[in-house]
PDB file of C-alpha atoms and ligand atoms in Angstrom:
ATOM      1  CA  MET D   1     228.808  58.150  -6.960  1.00  0.00           C
ATOM      2  CA  ILE D   2     226.986  55.486  -4.661  1.00  0.00           C
ATOM      3  CA  GLY D   3     223.839  56.472  -6.385  1.00  0.00           C
ATOM      4  CA  GLN D   4     225.366  55.436  -9.806  1.00  0.00           C
ATOM      5  CA  ALA D   5     226.723  52.354  -8.640  1.00  0.00           C
ATOM      6  CA  ARG D   6     223.434  51.570  -6.902  1.00  0.00           C
ATOM      7  CA  GLU D   7     221.603  52.071 -10.378  1.00  0.00           C
ATOM      8  CA  TRP D   8     224.203  49.946 -12.158  1.00  0.00           C
ATOM      9  CA  LEU D   9     223.695  46.952  -9.751  1.00  0.00           C
ATOM     10  CA  ALA D  10     220.085  47.319  -9.590  1.00  0.00           C
ATOM     11  CA  GLN D  11     219.711  46.931 -13.510  1.00  0.00           C
ATOM     12  CA  ALA D  12     222.198  44.207 -14.195  1.00  0.00           C
ATOM     13  CA  ALA D  13     221.223  40.546 -14.798  1.00  0.00           C
ATOM     14  CA  SER D  14     224.798  39.122 -14.447  1.00  0.00           C
ATOM     15  CA  VAL D  15     227.203  40.192 -11.607  1.00  0.00           C
ATOM     16  CA  ALA D  16     230.474  39.012 -10.642  1.00  0.00           C
ATOM     17  CA  VAL D  17     232.121  39.740  -7.678  1.00  0.00           C
ATOM     18  CA  LEU D  18     236.095  39.689  -6.749  1.00  0.00           C
ATOM     19  CA  THR D  19     236.784  39.959  -2.898  1.00  0.00           C
ATOM     20  CA  GLY D  20     240.050  39.920  -1.031  1.00  0.00           C
ATOM     21  CA  ALA D  21     241.022  40.615   2.541  1.00  0.00           C
ATOM     22  CA  GLY D  22     239.653  43.652   3.044  1.00  0.00           C
ATOM     23  CA  ILE D  23     236.064  42.341   2.890  1.00  0.00           C
ATOM     24  CA  SER D  24     236.927  40.216   6.334  1.00  0.00           C
ATOM     25  CA  ALA D  25     238.683  43.066   8.007  1.00  0.00           C
ATOM     26  CA  GLU D  26     235.726  44.077   9.625  1.00  0.00           C
ATOM     27  CA  SER D  27     235.101  40.775  10.997  1.00  0.00           C
ATOM     28  CA  GLY D  28     238.475  41.251  12.816  1.00  0.00           C
ATOM     29  CA  ILE D  29     240.473  39.271  10.594  1.00  0.00           C
ATOM     30  CA  PRO D  30     244.002  41.021   9.639  1.00  0.00           C
ATOM     31  CA  THR D  31     244.638  41.761   6.055  1.00  0.00           C
ATOM     32  CA  PHE D  32     248.256  41.221   4.229  1.00  0.00           C
ATOM     33  CA  ARG D  33     249.065  44.737   3.185  1.00  0.00           C
ATOM     34  CA  GLY D  34     248.411  47.935   4.675  1.00  0.00           C
ATOM     35  CA  ALA D  35     248.077  49.168   8.329  1.00  0.00           C
ATOM     36  CA  GLY D  36     248.161  45.933  10.613  1.00  0.00           C
ATOM     37  CA  GLY D  37     248.793  43.636   7.334  1.00  0.00           C
ATOM     38  CA  LEU D  38     250.251  40.437   8.215  1.00  0.00           C
ATOM     39  CA  TRP D  39     253.143  40.821   5.538  1.00  0.00           C
ATOM     40  CA  LYS D  40     254.298  43.684   7.993  1.00  0.00           C
ATOM     41  CA  ASN D  41     255.373  41.031  10.512  1.00  0.00           C
ATOM     42  CA  TYR D  42     255.834  38.082   8.496  1.00  0.00           C
ATOM     43  CA  LYS D  43     257.665  37.048   5.532  1.00  0.00           C
ATOM     44  CA  PRO D  44     255.485  35.217   2.787  1.00  0.00           C
ATOM     45  CA  GLU D  45     258.762  33.262   1.608  1.00  0.00           C
ATOM     46  CA  ASP D  46     259.145  31.991   5.113  1.00  0.00           C
ATOM     47  CA  LEU D  47     255.226  30.710   5.553  1.00  0.00           C
ATOM     48  CA  ALA D  48     253.292  31.020   2.331  1.00  0.00           C
ATOM     49  CA  THR D  49     255.644  28.721  -0.178  1.00  0.00           C
ATOM     50  CA  ALA D  50     255.934  24.904  -0.896  1.00  0.00           C
ATOM     51  CA  GLU D  51     259.810  25.703  -0.243  1.00  0.00           C
ATOM     52  CA  ALA D  52     259.122  26.937   3.161  1.00  0.00           C
ATOM     53  CA  PHE D  53     256.951  24.129   4.129  1.00  0.00           C
ATOM     54  CA  GLY D  54     259.428  21.649   2.864  1.00  0.00           C
ATOM     55  CA  ARG D  55     262.036  23.388   4.964  1.00  0.00           C
ATOM     56  CA  ASP D  56     260.085  23.812   8.297  1.00  0.00           C
ATOM     57  CA  PRO D  57     256.509  22.245   8.196  1.00  0.00           C
ATOM     58  CA  ARG D  58     255.848  22.615  12.069  1.00  0.00           C
ATOM     59  CA  LEU D  59     256.532  26.610  11.781  1.00  0.00           C
ATOM     60  CA  VAL D  60     254.099  26.756   8.499  1.00  0.00           C
ATOM     61  CA  TRP D  61     251.494  24.873  10.423  1.00  0.00           C
ATOM     62  CA  GLU D  62     251.956  26.878  13.508  1.00  0.00           C
ATOM     63  CA  TRP D  63     251.213  29.986  11.695  1.00  0.00           C
ATOM     64  CA  TYR D  64     248.109  28.337   9.700  1.00  0.00           C
ATOM     65  CA  ASN D  65     247.025  27.075  13.274  1.00  0.00           C
ATOM     66  CA  TRP D  66     247.360  30.624  14.614  1.00  0.00           C
ATOM     67  CA  ARG D  67     245.241  31.996  11.816  1.00  0.00           C
ATOM     68  CA  ARG D  68     242.779  29.103  11.967  1.00  0.00           C
ATOM     69  CA  GLU D  69     241.948  29.973  15.694  1.00  0.00           C
ATOM     70  CA  LEU D  70     241.646  33.787  14.952  1.00  0.00           C
ATOM     71  CA  ILE D  71     239.274  32.917  12.042  1.00  0.00           C
ATOM     72  CA  ALA D  72     237.154  30.492  14.025  1.00  0.00           C
ATOM     73  CA  LYS D  73     236.478  33.285  16.358  1.00  0.00           C
ATOM     74  CA  ALA D  74     235.429  35.551  13.625  1.00  0.00           C
ATOM     75  CA  ALA D  75     231.694  35.861  12.228  1.00  0.00           C
ATOM     76  CA  PRO D  76     230.793  37.259   8.885  1.00  0.00           C
ATOM     77  CA  ASN D  77     230.191  41.044   8.494  1.00  0.00           C
ATOM     78  CA  PRO D  78     227.307  42.752   6.550  1.00  0.00           C
ATOM     79  CA  ALA D  79     229.526  42.954   3.408  1.00  0.00           C
ATOM     80  CA  HIS D  80     229.573  38.915   3.307  1.00  0.00           C
ATOM     81  CA  LEU D  81     225.879  39.034   4.118  1.00  0.00           C
ATOM     82  CA  ALA D  82     224.975  41.672   1.429  1.00  0.00           C
ATOM     83  CA  LEU D  83     226.786  39.423  -1.290  1.00  0.00           C
ATOM     84  CA  ALA D  84     225.010  36.469  -0.138  1.00  0.00           C
ATOM     85  CA  GLN D  85     221.610  38.379  -0.395  1.00  0.00           C
ATOM     86  CA  LEU D  86     222.828  39.743  -3.858  1.00  0.00           C
ATOM     87  CA  GLU D  87     223.331  36.149  -5.371  1.00  0.00           C
ATOM     88  CA  THR D  88     219.654  35.516  -4.365  1.00  0.00           C
ATOM     89  CA  ARG D  89     218.416  38.185  -6.491  1.00  0.00           C
ATOM     90  CA  LYS D  90     220.390  37.788  -9.643  1.00  0.00           C
ATOM     91  CA  PRO D  91     219.994  35.355 -12.313  1.00  0.00           C
ATOM     92  CA  ARG D  92     223.793  35.110 -13.134  1.00  0.00           C
ATOM     93  CA  PHE D  93     226.171  35.400 -10.242  1.00  0.00           C
ATOM     94  CA  THR D  94     229.672  34.472  -9.435  1.00  0.00           C
ATOM     95  CA  LEU D  95     231.497  35.110  -6.518  1.00  0.00           C
ATOM     96  CA  ILE D  96     235.447  34.917  -7.005  1.00  0.00           C
ATOM     97  CA  THR D  97     237.411  35.224  -3.761  1.00  0.00           C
ATOM     98  CA  GLN D  98     241.095  35.324  -2.965  1.00  0.00           C
ATOM     99  CA  ASN D  99     240.029  34.690   0.816  1.00  0.00           C
ATOM    100  CA  VAL D 100     240.606  31.163   2.600  1.00  0.00           C
ATOM    101  CA  ASP D 101     238.741  32.285   5.804  1.00  0.00           C
ATOM    102  CA  GLY D 102     235.283  30.586   4.569  1.00  0.00           C
ATOM    103  CA  LEU D 103     233.438  33.471   5.828  1.00  0.00           C
ATOM    104  CA  HIS D 104     231.509  33.708   2.463  1.00  0.00           C
ATOM    105  CA  ASP D 105     230.365  30.258   2.954  1.00  0.00           C
ATOM    106  CA  ARG D 106     229.074  30.835   6.507  1.00  0.00           C
ATOM    107  CA  ALA D 107     227.210  33.819   5.330  1.00  0.00           C
ATOM    108  CA  GLY D 108     225.259  31.754   2.793  1.00  0.00           C
ATOM    109  CA  SER D 109     227.023  32.267  -0.359  1.00  0.00           C
ATOM    110  CA  ARG D 110     226.666  29.283  -2.788  1.00  0.00           C
ATOM    111  CA  ARG D 111     228.520  29.602  -5.820  1.00  0.00           C
ATOM    112  CA  ILE D 112     232.002  30.736  -4.632  1.00  0.00           C
ATOM    113  CA  LEU D 113     235.138  30.302  -6.790  1.00  0.00           C
ATOM    114  CA  LYS D 114     238.210  30.238  -4.331  1.00  0.00           C
ATOM    115  CA  LEU D 115     241.096  30.947  -6.065  1.00  0.00           C
ATOM    116  CA  HIS D 116     243.289  30.427  -3.112  1.00  0.00           C
ATOM    117  CA  GLY D 117     241.866  27.614  -1.679  1.00  0.00           C
ATOM    118  CA  ASP D 118     240.437  27.101   1.928  1.00  0.00           C
ATOM    119  CA  ILE D 119     242.120  27.330   5.120  1.00  0.00           C
ATOM    120  CA  TRP D 120     239.455  24.614   6.341  1.00  0.00           C
ATOM    121  CA  ARG D 121     240.823  22.066   4.104  1.00  0.00           C
ATOM    122  CA  MET D 122     243.985  19.772   4.057  1.00  0.00           C
ATOM    123  CA  ARG D 123     245.628  17.659   1.525  1.00  0.00           C
ATOM    124  CA  CYS D 124     248.016  14.778   2.007  1.00  0.00           C
ATOM    125  CA  THR D 125     251.425  15.461   0.543  1.00  0.00           C
ATOM    126  CA  VAL D 126     251.776  11.917  -0.080  1.00  0.00           C
ATOM    127  CA  CYS D 127     248.557  10.236  -1.186  1.00  0.00           C
ATOM    128  CA  GLY D 128     246.664  13.359  -2.527  1.00  0.00           C
ATOM    129  CA  ALA D 129     243.754  12.970  -0.186  1.00  0.00           C
ATOM    130  CA  ASN D 130     241.935  16.290   0.208  1.00  0.00           C
ATOM    131  CA  TRP D 131     239.521  16.826   3.220  1.00  0.00           C
ATOM    132  CA  PRO D 132     237.769  19.247   5.501  1.00  0.00           C
ATOM    133  CA  ASP D 133     239.276  19.792   8.913  1.00  0.00           C
ATOM    134  CA  ARG D 134     237.556  22.565  11.152  1.00  0.00           C
ATOM    135  CA  CYS D 135     239.784  21.820  14.418  1.00  0.00           C
ATOM    136  CA  ALA D 136     241.100  25.106  15.863  1.00  0.00           C
ATOM    137  CA  PRO D 137     243.598  24.496  17.596  1.00  0.00           C
ATOM    138  CA  LEU D 138     244.786  21.402  15.921  1.00  0.00           C
ATOM    139  CA  PRO D 139     245.142  18.852  17.959  1.00  0.00           C
ATOM    140  CA  ARG D 140     248.753  17.758  16.897  1.00  0.00           C
ATOM    141  CA  ILE D 141     251.161  19.808  14.895  1.00  0.00           C
ATOM    142  CA  PRO D 142     252.020  18.944  12.097  1.00  0.00           C
ATOM    143  CA  PRO D 143     248.676  17.164  11.067  1.00  0.00           C
ATOM    144  CA  HIS D 144     248.984  13.906   9.370  1.00  0.00           C
ATOM    145  CA  CYS D 145     246.801  11.960   6.676  1.00  0.00           C
ATOM    146  CA  HIS D 146     245.232   8.678   7.620  1.00  0.00           C
ATOM    147  CA  CYS D 147     247.915   6.984   5.277  1.00  0.00           C
ATOM    148  CA  GLY D 148     250.332   8.306   7.568  1.00  0.00           C
ATOM    149  CA  GLY D 149     251.792  11.058   5.236  1.00  0.00           C
ATOM    150  CA  LEU D 150     252.175  14.805   6.293  1.00  0.00           C
ATOM    151  CA  ALA D 151     249.330  16.891   5.660  1.00  0.00           C
ATOM    152  CA  ARG D 152     249.431  20.690   4.255  1.00  0.00           C
ATOM    153  CA  PRO D 153     246.947  23.361   4.413  1.00  0.00           C
ATOM    154  CA  GLY D 154     244.665  23.329   1.476  1.00  0.00           C
ATOM    155  CA  VAL D 155     245.470  26.619   0.202  1.00  0.00           C
ATOM    156  CA  VAL D 156     247.473  27.939  -2.654  1.00  0.00           C
ATOM    157  CA  TRP D 157     250.739  29.126  -2.137  1.00  0.00           C
ATOM    158  CA  PHE D 158     253.064  31.825  -4.010  1.00  0.00           C
ATOM    159  CA  GLY D 159     254.445  29.995  -6.745  1.00  0.00           C
ATOM    160  CA  GLU D 160     251.821  27.501  -7.169  1.00  0.00           C
ATOM    161  CA  PRO D 161     248.999  27.039  -9.761  1.00  0.00           C
ATOM    162  CA  LEU D 162     245.607  28.021  -9.087  1.00  0.00           C
ATOM    163  CA  PRO D 163     243.046  24.979  -8.653  1.00  0.00           C
ATOM    164  CA  ASP D 164     242.491  23.407 -12.183  1.00  0.00           C
ATOM    165  CA  GLY D 165     240.337  25.037 -14.508  1.00  0.00           C
ATOM    166  CA  MET D 166     239.200  27.726 -11.894  1.00  0.00           C
ATOM    167  CA  MET D 167     240.801  30.778 -13.257  1.00  0.00           C
ATOM    168  CA  ASN D 168     239.148  29.831 -16.833  1.00  0.00           C
ATOM    169  CA  GLU D 169     235.654  29.932 -14.838  1.00  0.00           C
ATOM    170  CA  ALA D 170     236.786  33.335 -13.094  1.00  0.00           C
ATOM    171  CA  GLU D 171     237.493  34.762 -16.677  1.00  0.00           C
ATOM    172  CA  HIS D 172     234.336  33.689 -18.206  1.00  0.00           C
ATOM    173  CA  ALA D 173     232.463  35.169 -15.400  1.00  0.00           C
ATOM    174  CA  ALA D 174     234.525  38.788 -15.433  1.00  0.00           C
ATOM    175  CA  ALA D 175     233.788  38.499 -19.254  1.00  0.00           C
ATOM    176  CA  SER D 176     230.115  37.901 -19.183  1.00  0.00           C
ATOM    177  CA  ALA D 177     229.369  40.315 -16.134  1.00  0.00           C
ATOM    178  CA  GLU D 178     227.497  43.545 -16.753  1.00  0.00           C
ATOM    179  CA  VAL D 179     228.546  44.580 -13.325  1.00  0.00           C
ATOM    180  CA  PHE D 180     232.138  43.508 -11.857  1.00  0.00           C
ATOM    181  CA  LEU D 181     232.383  44.448  -8.398  1.00  0.00           C
ATOM    182  CA  VAL D 182     235.935  44.495  -6.868  1.00  0.00           C
ATOM    183  CA  ILE D 183     235.923  44.515  -2.957  1.00  0.00           C
ATOM    184  CA  GLY D 184     238.719  44.577  -0.352  1.00  0.00           C
ATOM    185  CA  THR D 185     241.538  43.907  -2.490  1.00  0.00           C
ATOM    186  CA  SER D 186     245.142  45.513  -2.874  1.00  0.00           C
ATOM    187  CA  ALA D 187     244.722  44.143  -6.567  1.00  0.00           C
ATOM    188  CA  VAL D 188     248.416  43.405  -6.818  1.00  0.00           C
ATOM    189  CA  VAL D 189     248.618  39.782  -6.695  1.00  0.00           C
ATOM    190  CA  TYR D 190     248.062  37.801 -10.124  1.00  0.00           C
ATOM    191  CA  PRO D 191     246.248  36.294 -11.709  1.00  0.00           C
ATOM    192  CA  ALA D 192     243.246  37.367  -9.586  1.00  0.00           C
ATOM    193  CA  ALA D 193     244.043  41.047 -10.078  1.00  0.00           C
ATOM    194  CA  GLY D 194     244.147  40.477 -13.905  1.00  0.00           C
ATOM    195  CA  LEU D 195     240.387  40.137 -13.547  1.00  0.00           C
ATOM    196  CA  VAL D 196     239.808  43.628 -12.990  1.00  0.00           C
ATOM    197  CA  PRO D 197     241.085  44.930 -16.532  1.00  0.00           C
ATOM    198  CA  TYR D 198     239.713  41.774 -17.881  1.00  0.00           C
ATOM    199  CA  ALA D 199     236.166  42.632 -16.876  1.00  0.00           C
ATOM    200  CA  ARG D 200     236.371  46.301 -17.813  1.00  0.00           C
ATOM    201  CA  GLN D 201     237.955  45.363 -21.266  1.00  0.00           C
ATOM    202  CA  SER D 202     235.113  42.988 -21.595  1.00  0.00           C
ATOM    203  CA  GLY D 203     232.606  45.608 -21.162  1.00  0.00           C
ATOM    204  CA  ALA D 204     231.536  45.314 -17.689  1.00  0.00           C
ATOM    205  CA  LYS D 205     230.824  48.288 -15.614  1.00  0.00           C
ATOM    206  CA  VAL D 206     233.605  47.983 -12.865  1.00  0.00           C
ATOM    207  CA  ILE D 207     232.764  49.306  -8.960  1.00  0.00           C
ATOM    208  CA  GLU D 208     235.434  49.062  -6.595  1.00  0.00           C
ATOM    209  CA  ILE D 209     234.763  49.452  -2.720  1.00  0.00           C
ATOM    210  CA  ASN D 210     237.964  49.807  -0.953  1.00  0.00           C
ATOM    211  CA  PRO D 211     239.112  52.590   1.677  1.00  0.00           C
ATOM    212  CA  GLU D 212     242.255  53.238   0.035  1.00  0.00           C
ATOM    213  CA  SER D 213     242.898  53.250  -3.704  1.00  0.00           C
ATOM    214  CA  THR D 214     244.411  50.443  -5.628  1.00  0.00           C
ATOM    215  CA  PRO D 215     246.489  50.305  -9.189  1.00  0.00           C
ATOM    216  CA  PHE D 216     242.940  50.211 -10.607  1.00  0.00           C
ATOM    217  CA  SER D 217     240.879  52.991  -8.716  1.00  0.00           C
ATOM    218  CA  ALA D 218     241.409  55.592 -11.729  1.00  0.00           C
ATOM    219  CA  MET D 219     240.381  53.159 -14.366  1.00  0.00           C
ATOM    220  CA  VAL D 220     237.183  51.681 -12.793  1.00  0.00           C
ATOM    221  CA  GLY D 221     233.970  53.337 -13.619  1.00  0.00           C
ATOM    222  CA  CYS D 222     233.119  54.091  -9.884  1.00  0.00           C
ATOM    223  CA  ALA D 223     235.771  53.875  -6.923  1.00  0.00           C
ATOM    224  CA  LEU D 224     233.811  54.128  -3.721  1.00  0.00           C
ATOM    225  CA  GLN D 225     236.171  54.669  -0.752  1.00  0.00           C
ATOM    226  CA  ALA D 226     234.786  53.287   2.310  1.00  0.00           C
ATOM    227  CA  PRO D 227     234.639  50.085   4.387  1.00  0.00           C
ATOM    228  CA  ALA D 228     232.912  47.189   2.919  1.00  0.00           C
ATOM    229  CA  GLY D 229     230.507  46.567   5.617  1.00  0.00           C
ATOM    230  CA  GLU D 230     229.298  50.196   5.931  1.00  0.00           C
ATOM    231  CA  LEU D 231     228.912  50.340   1.950  1.00  0.00           C
ATOM    232  CA  LEU D 232     227.647  47.334   0.469  1.00  0.00           C
ATOM    233  CA  PRO D 233     224.439  47.005   2.324  1.00  0.00           C
ATOM    234  CA  LYS D 234     223.565  50.627   1.548  1.00  0.00           C
ATOM    235  CA  LEU D 235     224.533  49.674  -2.252  1.00  0.00           C
ATOM    236  CA  LEU D 236     221.726  46.930  -2.455  1.00  0.00           C
TER     237      LEU D 236
HETATM  238  P1  OAD F 301     245.572  42.651   0.836  1.00  0.00           P
HETATM  239  O1  OAD F 301     245.817  42.558   2.221  1.00  0.00           O
HETATM  240  O2  OAD F 301     246.691  42.900  -0.187  1.00  0.00           O
HETATM  241  O3  OAD F 301     244.799  43.796   0.588  1.00  0.00           O
HETATM  242  C1  OAD F 301     243.610  44.070   1.425  1.00  0.00           C
HETATM  243  C2  OAD F 301     242.912  45.311   0.822  1.00  0.00           C
HETATM  244  O4  OAD F 301     241.513  45.592   1.466  1.00  0.00           O
HETATM  245  C3  OAD F 301     243.547  46.429   1.004  1.00  0.00           C
HETATM  246  O5  OAD F 301     243.436  47.438  -0.285  1.00  0.00           O
HETATM  247  C4  OAD F 301     242.788  47.511   2.034  1.00  0.00           C
HETATM  248  O6  OAD F 301     242.818  48.750   1.641  1.00  0.00           O
HETATM  249  C5  OAD F 301     241.299  46.874   1.642  1.00  0.00           C
HETATM  250  N1  OAD F 301     240.540  47.125   2.884  1.00  0.00           N
HETATM  251  C6  OAD F 301     240.959  47.084   4.540  1.00  0.00           C
HETATM  252  N2  OAD F 301     239.842  47.213   5.151  1.00  0.00           N
HETATM  253  C7  OAD F 301     238.883  47.224   4.472  1.00  0.00           C
HETATM  254  C8  OAD F 301     237.317  47.211   4.516  1.00  0.00           C
HETATM  255  N3  OAD F 301     237.079  47.515   5.818  1.00  0.00           N
HETATM  256  N4  OAD F 301     236.463  47.180   3.348  1.00  0.00           N
HETATM  257  C9  OAD F 301     237.083  46.859   2.075  1.00  0.00           C
HETATM  258  N5  OAD F 301     238.397  47.240   1.931  1.00  0.00           N
HETATM  259  C10 OAD F 301     239.451  47.125   2.892  1.00  0.00           C
HETATM  260  O7  OAD F 301     244.482  41.216   0.504  1.00  0.00           O
HETATM  261  P2  OAD F 301     244.452  40.734  -0.782  1.00  0.00           P
HETATM  262  O8  OAD F 301     244.243  41.635  -2.029  1.00  0.00           O
HETATM  263  O9  OAD F 301     243.487  39.744  -0.616  1.00  0.00           O
HETATM  264  O10 OAD F 301     247.444  35.281  -1.167  1.00  0.00           O
HETATM  265  O11 OAD F 301     245.793  39.875  -1.117  1.00  0.00           O
HETATM  266  C11 OAD F 301     245.705  38.974  -2.077  1.00  0.00           C
HETATM  267  C12 OAD F 301     246.531  37.918  -1.684  1.00  0.00           C
HETATM  268  O12 OAD F 301     247.760  38.209  -1.277  1.00  0.00           O
HETATM  269  C13 OAD F 301     246.067  36.971  -0.644  1.00  0.00           C
HETATM  270  O13 OAD F 301     245.029  36.063  -1.015  1.00  0.00           O
HETATM  271  C14 OAD F 301     247.260  36.199  -0.228  1.00  0.00           C
HETATM  272  C15 OAD F 301     248.105  37.262  -0.161  1.00  0.00           C
HETATM  273  O14 OAD F 301     249.417  37.107   0.360  1.00  0.00           O
HETATM  274  C16 OAD F 301     248.341  34.000  -0.780  1.00  0.00           C
HETATM  275  O15 OAD F 301     248.597  33.999   0.319  1.00  0.00           O
HETATM  276  C17 OAD F 301     248.741  33.381  -1.880  1.00  0.00           C
END
């Protein structure tokens, strides 16, 4: 299996990759689902929706502040580093991530479509300003904009649209890829998960890396059941 995947990757000139929380698990960042997943102890509707933020911005910010502190202490692992390497070797390469942790940036990846935004950015709920902020912990909760308006995390919450035009770009990358790598995602959150069948129908060879099986494991060309940090460096 791994031999086949290695050969596909070596021969491909165009590669697209979809990553999820599992790629950062070996960096010590909890995933959302599965053993130890965040959604076991917290409810998305209390913390990751615009309604929750409207009800209790302080509570939502306390949770994001905790996650920012956790992520600030983490470092990219061999899987993030391997993808940054792969990008330098392929003429056409797109990294699509559902992660907001910024570990792909820190590993050196350049072309990243952050479908769910970035935990290190803030957005003003009044004037719409959008700025980077790496303070962890935050000096003041909830944070505010220079205009005095309440700031929100620069992430996409449940029920919100993805950043303008980004899904189109992701679909274009998936459709034109010879190899589509799916790494560390439970593949249950849409529209991101839809990229997997879309890539396959468009003719890509799909390789999944995940210690657990997902709704797409049976239909991908190659499902490699192992932790990404161990397996990806071997694949390249
Ligand atoms: P999930 O937490 O749903 O899934 C993580 C996946 O990673 C699972 O399938 C695990 O089996 C797998 N995994 C765990 N350790 C791994 C490892 N070392 N190597 C490879 N895979 C591993 O995370 P996502 O699929 O990213 O959205 O979740 C999608 C979205 O749901 C998130 O972006 C977030 C969440 O709620 C929003 O907040 C909008």
